């Protein structure tokens, strides 16, 4: 008993520090999300809606909930698997937006930070710095990173992938590869497969991990004299077996998704979203997001880790892996905020490593406190630049290149009454069970997914929200707006509502223009005496179908779209 008390007393500072960090992280999330008044849509709601569904059905309808998870993993790009670990939190604290964000913070983000500390600790070994110092620096650098929080506050749960990658690294660092047993290799292969099932774009991490592992095995053998051919072959066979286990798990769990991934040209599919034209521009996007503060510490930490014999091998591994990830991913698409989780742990790890090493070399306590205070101030300023009140302009205006370019204020819209009025009118008008409404708008102000999801803000209108047709928003991705042809009612924005370059949204702009001008397919509809005034001075008009759309008018719309995409049948072909 006395030994237990001694151990607890010894760990008291660590426990107090962890408790304080836990409270501060949750407090920030609560204060931020509590200020929001928004109707979430698209990626902002994707996993929140899955979290809500699983918590609503897990207790009373467990079998159907599990079937939904199973089939979604097999077939869907956005499956329910990632939301499953959040179920206990939802059962305890509910399914509100705040509860969902807090579930991501506590189930994924904080454990990700803790496991990053364990990786840092394992990497440096039993050095002169105490675990408490390593923990405080790693946690501080991580939780003050805008790039860690930005996707979470938007409703993404992709930070859970960071937790998995950290666990994989901990298993990798357990023993040299030649001494890894079969059980150890399986323990690595399984989470690599889970990582890709969690979010498909983490496949870039898994592929790069095995590629760099191959390089490590091969180069270690070649650079060692004499070359142990038998050991090289053994290690390569282990690697092949490990990779095959990951592949078999993934293909067995998600055969339809795997087939789709292999048959899809994601470079073409994501071309509408792409802003970077080359690797330099892709790097610039990442650099501006991280800011020079974090990037400079990352560079200094990388140099220090490469110089240190103890940390050199692992440092080379993750630096080469990050380079491979960057080259492969940037070739395919831009790094959006959540995609930066592929690179963020490496940046945070080396930044933390440099700071721990720096404080270890400063012998003067006062100087150490002064340096620590100055660095803490910079991290806080960087954090406030991203998430602080909009009136904080100093660091943004004076030293913009030092700090992150992320600007994320709580999401607020001021037209809730108009959205509710719109839903009420639709409820009154859509009396026939076959009546459906199409939203011919694709902006943050109004889009089909926004109206379809608005029942989460207005639960009394849940039924009418489910009668919103699926919309075509992006030419290459969604193609011809076939469901528009089936609509009984159409909502049209004035001015025409886009969320990206209009040249990539002709399937919205062309038919919307016809409605506003009363031409083509719009002649089969009549404009009703309703007008909804939304944010950003957007007016929404409502049209009712009064006769079937003539084939000639549908063909004319098809021809108009064909002018822009003569080689893409899916954009202009009326029937699938």
XYZ file of C-alpha atoms in Angstrom, residues 31-418:
388
model
C -16.381 28.610 -25.086
C -15.846 28.485 -28.861
C -18.729 26.231 -29.877
C -21.150 27.908 -27.461
C -20.817 31.089 -29.517
C -21.920 29.380 -32.722
C -25.387 29.766 -34.228
C -25.232 27.987 -37.521
C -26.875 25.477 -39.829
C -24.135 22.979 -40.567
C -23.773 21.301 -43.948
C -21.426 19.277 -46.157
C -18.215 18.327 -44.315
C -19.250 20.356 -41.269
C -22.084 17.923 -40.558
C -20.998 14.630 -42.148
C -19.709 12.928 -39.018
C -21.925 14.792 -36.568
C -24.955 13.313 -38.362
C -23.391 9.827 -38.126
C -22.698 10.407 -34.432
C -26.357 11.379 -33.949
C -27.639 8.354 -35.888
C -25.499 5.841 -33.980
C -26.466 7.251 -30.613
C -30.161 7.327 -31.518
C -30.152 3.696 -32.709
C -27.418 1.927 -30.763
C -29.509 1.092 -27.687
C -32.981 0.456 -29.087
C -32.022 -0.737 -32.555
C -28.551 -2.215 -32.085
C -28.672 -4.757 -34.907
C -29.642 -2.204 -37.550
C -27.020 0.225 -36.230
C -24.303 -2.431 -36.534
C -25.527 -3.384 -40.011
C -25.331 0.262 -41.041
C -21.728 0.447 -39.827
C -20.840 -2.827 -41.574
C -22.261 -1.886 -44.970
C -20.942 1.660 -44.809
C -17.405 0.364 -44.242
C -17.758 -1.947 -47.233
C -19.146 0.646 -49.620
C -19.030 4.286 -48.498
C -16.366 6.945 -48.859
C -17.547 8.388 -45.550
C -18.351 5.394 -43.372
C -19.644 5.151 -39.813
C -16.537 3.449 -38.402
C -14.837 6.651 -37.262
C -17.935 7.688 -35.291
C -18.238 4.355 -33.418
C -15.703 5.093 -30.632
C -17.670 8.279 -29.876
C -20.870 6.361 -29.004
C -20.181 6.061 -25.223
C -19.632 9.812 -25.002
C -22.883 10.443 -26.860
C -24.840 8.086 -24.611
C -23.529 9.961 -21.583
C -23.648 13.560 -22.784
C -26.099 13.643 -25.680
C -25.917 14.444 -29.369
C -25.782 18.245 -29.471
C -23.145 19.971 -31.583
C -21.180 20.794 -28.438
C -21.348 17.195 -27.190
C -20.109 15.948 -30.567
C -17.134 18.354 -30.667
C -16.242 17.477 -27.068
C -16.386 13.778 -27.939
C -13.805 14.356 -30.694
C -11.628 16.375 -28.308
C -11.700 13.781 -25.529
C -11.822 10.501 -27.448
C -9.414 11.428 -30.250
C -7.532 14.721 -29.853
C -6.307 14.494 -26.261
C -5.241 10.827 -26.586
C -3.473 11.800 -29.832
C -1.522 14.454 -27.938
C -0.702 12.016 -25.128
C 0.524 9.337 -27.542
C 2.646 11.961 -29.319
C 4.271 12.612 -25.928
C 4.911 8.856 -25.616
C 6.512 8.814 -29.081
C 8.682 11.794 -28.096
C 9.651 10.088 -24.833
C 10.418 6.784 -26.582
C 12.412 8.559 -29.274
C 14.768 10.390 -26.896
C 15.017 7.572 -24.334
C 16.068 8.080 -20.732
C 17.762 11.427 -21.117
C 18.359 14.262 -18.738
C 14.907 15.785 -19.227
C 12.113 14.500 -17.002
C 8.919 13.044 -18.514
C 6.998 15.967 -17.019
C 9.032 18.497 -19.016
C 8.593 16.470 -22.204
C 4.850 16.153 -21.545
C 4.304 19.839 -20.814
C 6.233 20.952 -23.901
C 4.666 18.384 -26.244
C 1.139 19.027 -24.970
C 1.615 22.793 -25.011
C 3.025 22.895 -28.531
C 0.297 20.532 -29.775
C -2.737 22.073 -28.099
C -1.707 25.605 -29.034
C -1.404 24.576 -32.675
C -4.202 26.105 -34.785
C -3.732 23.281 -37.276
C -4.710 20.747 -34.619
C -7.896 22.572 -33.640
C -9.081 24.021 -36.942
C -10.595 20.823 -38.412
C -12.017 19.777 -35.028
C -13.937 23.042 -34.601
C -15.346 22.624 -38.123
C -16.677 19.186 -37.131
C -14.008 16.907 -38.615
C -12.913 13.898 -36.552
C -9.858 13.090 -38.673
C -7.541 13.793 -35.728
C -8.389 10.231 -34.693
C -6.020 9.146 -37.454
C -3.182 10.925 -35.636
C -3.893 8.739 -32.620
C -3.566 5.630 -34.802
C -0.350 6.804 -36.480
C 1.187 7.526 -33.081
C 0.269 4.033 -31.876
C 1.873 2.557 -35.004
C 5.074 4.502 -34.320
C 5.112 3.316 -30.711
C 4.910 -0.279 -31.940
C 7.599 0.413 -34.530
C 9.930 1.887 -31.886
C 9.421 -1.051 -29.540
C 12.218 -3.146 -31.060
C 14.563 -3.044 -34.076
C 12.756 -4.489 -37.097
C 14.937 -7.605 -37.208
C 13.857 -8.418 -33.655
C 10.156 -7.779 -34.191
C 8.165 -10.955 -33.588
C 5.172 -12.079 -35.641
C 2.828 -10.686 -33.006
C 4.562 -7.300 -33.175
C 4.248 -7.201 -36.958
C 0.536 -8.056 -36.785
C 0.036 -5.338 -34.185
C 1.412 -2.858 -36.726
C -0.389 -4.286 -39.779
C -3.844 -4.110 -38.183
C -3.829 -0.389 -37.221
C -2.380 0.507 -40.653
C -5.444 -1.122 -42.230
C -7.760 0.512 -39.677
C -6.187 3.856 -40.501
C -7.256 3.604 -44.141
C -10.724 2.381 -43.154
C -10.972 5.291 -40.718
C -10.474 7.874 -43.511
C -9.471 6.724 -46.976
C -6.909 9.485 -47.603
C -4.797 8.092 -44.736
C -3.820 5.516 -47.359
C -1.068 7.996 -48.257
C 0.307 7.530 -44.737
C 0.075 3.728 -44.892
C 1.704 3.454 -48.327
C 4.511 5.842 -47.381
C 5.081 3.985 -44.082
C 5.660 0.663 -45.812
C 7.729 2.271 -48.568
C 10.090 3.974 -46.096
C 10.221 0.778 -44.021
C 11.427 -1.009 -47.156
C 14.084 1.657 -47.700
C 15.218 1.339 -44.093
C 15.517 -2.459 -44.295
C 17.323 -2.400 -47.646
C 19.721 0.463 -46.919
C 20.547 -0.835 -43.430
C 21.531 -4.180 -44.940
C 23.480 -2.675 -47.848
C 25.396 -0.202 -45.677
C 26.337 -2.852 -43.122
C 29.518 -4.799 -43.790
C 29.489 -7.677 -44.365
C 26.022 -7.769 -45.880
C 23.836 -10.305 -44.087
C 21.821 -11.564 -47.065
C 19.862 -14.035 -44.967
C 18.747 -11.332 -42.541
C 17.880 -9.006 -45.426
C 15.682 -11.642 -47.066
C 14.048 -12.468 -43.736
C 13.246 -8.823 -43.034
C 11.900 -8.253 -46.555
C 9.659 -11.323 -46.235
C 8.398 -9.966 -42.926
C 7.637 -6.646 -44.585
C 5.790 -8.305 -47.473
C 3.744 -10.378 -45.020
C 2.990 -7.281 -42.949
C 1.858 -5.313 -45.978
C -0.246 -8.222 -47.218
C -2.021 -8.483 -43.859
C -2.901 -4.779 -43.996
C -4.096 -5.123 -47.603
C -6.145 -8.267 -46.907
C -7.867 -6.630 -43.924
C -8.704 -3.546 -45.962
C -9.930 -5.396 -49.067
C -11.937 -7.866 -46.976
C -13.569 -5.128 -44.908
C -14.222 -2.691 -47.767
C -14.246 -4.526 -51.130
C -16.592 -2.105 -52.891
C -14.721 0.944 -51.616
C -11.363 -0.627 -52.513
C -12.546 -1.310 -56.061
C -13.797 2.273 -56.369
C -10.506 3.698 -55.073
C -8.476 1.635 -57.529
C -10.708 2.683 -60.420
C -10.920 6.396 -59.636
C -8.649 9.129 -60.926
C -8.641 11.351 -57.839
C -6.448 13.938 -59.515
C -9.211 14.507 -62.051
C -12.044 14.117 -59.536
C -10.577 16.760 -57.206
C -9.458 19.122 -59.966
C -12.317 21.556 -59.273
C -11.047 22.033 -55.722
C -7.421 22.461 -56.711
C -5.790 25.869 -56.297
C -2.115 24.851 -56.380
C -0.524 24.346 -59.781
C 2.782 22.876 -58.632
C 4.630 21.461 -55.620
C 5.953 24.869 -54.624
C 2.448 26.302 -54.329
C 1.323 23.237 -52.368
C 4.229 23.733 -49.973
C 3.381 27.427 -49.671
C -0.168 26.553 -48.595
C 1.175 24.280 -45.855
C 3.815 26.792 -44.752
C 1.269 29.601 -44.460
C -1.012 27.385 -42.414
C 1.699 26.253 -39.985
C 3.324 29.686 -39.919
C 7.032 30.425 -39.583
C 6.888 30.026 -35.808
C 6.056 26.322 -35.982
C 7.947 25.674 -39.194
C 11.182 27.212 -37.858
C 10.980 25.113 -34.701
C 10.290 22.045 -36.854
C 13.418 22.712 -38.958
C 15.582 23.318 -35.897
C 14.211 20.181 -34.224
C 14.853 18.135 -37.362
C 18.477 19.286 -37.472
C 18.950 18.533 -33.783
C 17.396 15.079 -34.164
C 19.563 14.232 -37.166
C 22.718 15.290 -35.311
C 21.861 13.196 -32.250
C 22.863 9.557 -32.825
C 20.071 8.258 -30.630
C 17.300 10.032 -32.511
C 18.865 10.081 -35.990
C 17.381 6.841 -37.341
C 13.775 7.548 -36.409
C 14.143 11.196 -37.423
C 15.280 10.140 -40.888
C 12.400 7.675 -41.095
C 9.609 10.140 -40.380
C 11.203 12.980 -42.361
C 11.498 10.798 -45.461
C 7.976 9.514 -44.875
C 6.644 13.072 -44.641
C 8.430 13.963 -47.875
C 6.905 10.945 -49.636
C 3.455 11.842 -48.302
C 3.829 15.410 -49.526
C 4.921 14.381 -53.025
C 2.186 11.763 -53.453
C -0.633 13.805 -51.959
C 0.235 17.143 -53.588
C 0.331 15.354 -56.922
C -3.275 14.286 -56.368
C -4.935 17.257 -54.656
C -4.424 20.232 -52.345
C -3.838 19.794 -48.626
C -7.064 20.930 -47.004
C -7.113 21.653 -43.269
C -7.832 18.047 -42.190
C -5.363 16.575 -44.702
C -2.559 18.388 -42.896
C -2.891 15.792 -40.138
C -0.705 13.702 -42.444
C 2.194 16.084 -41.715
C 1.240 17.834 -38.468
C 2.475 15.162 -35.983
C 5.967 15.336 -37.502
C 6.002 19.132 -37.221
C 4.776 19.028 -33.619
C 7.182 16.264 -32.637
C 10.317 18.019 -33.909
C 9.211 21.407 -32.602
C 8.703 19.856 -29.156
C 11.990 17.989 -29.365
C 13.904 21.186 -30.096
C 12.259 23.093 -27.240
C 12.881 20.298 -24.716
C 16.502 20.145 -25.841
C 16.769 23.945 -25.603
C 15.460 24.074 -22.051
C 17.759 21.203 -21.105
C 20.764 23.253 -22.170
C 19.800 26.424 -20.303
C 21.259 26.066 -16.835
C 20.185 29.446 -15.489
C 16.697 29.137 -13.981
C 15.791 32.789 -14.534
C 16.925 32.688 -18.148
C 14.975 29.475 -18.673
C 11.838 31.113 -17.236
C 12.360 34.193 -19.417
C 12.790 32.127 -22.604
C 9.807 29.959 -21.672
C 7.602 32.987 -21.070
C 8.610 34.573 -24.368
C 7.953 31.390 -26.337
C 4.647 30.824 -24.554
C 3.595 34.360 -25.491
C 4.403 33.683 -29.155
C 2.407 30.441 -29.132
C -0.571 32.151 -27.492
C -0.436 35.045 -29.980
C -0.330 32.562 -32.833
C -3.326 30.742 -31.346
C -5.299 33.961 -30.864
C -4.478 34.996 -34.412
C -6.438 31.964 -35.563
C -9.249 31.769 -33.017
C -9.275 35.016 -31.049
C -11.829 37.815 -31.401
C -11.759 39.494 -34.811
C -10.743 42.766 -33.169
C -7.324 41.284 -32.345
C -5.379 42.632 -35.305
C -1.829 43.204 -34.063
C -0.146 39.895 -34.889
C -2.209 39.558 -38.066
C -1.170 42.909 -39.477
C 2.332 43.408 -38.162
C 3.927 39.989 -38.544
C 1.579 37.940 -40.714
C 4.327 35.654 -42.008
C 5.367 34.598 -38.491
C 1.929 33.368 -37.476
C -0.592 31.051 -39.058
C -2.898 32.310 -41.795
C -5.827 30.385 -40.285
C -8.729 32.672 -39.390
C -11.517 30.739 -37.749
C -14.265 32.581 -35.916
C -17.325 30.862 -34.400
C -19.821 30.221 -37.200
C -22.847 32.486 -36.934
C -25.708 33.224 -39.309
C -28.440 35.777 -38.735
C -31.196 34.436 -40.964
C -32.567 31.581 -38.858
C -36.064 33.076 -39.017
C -35.955 33.130 -42.818
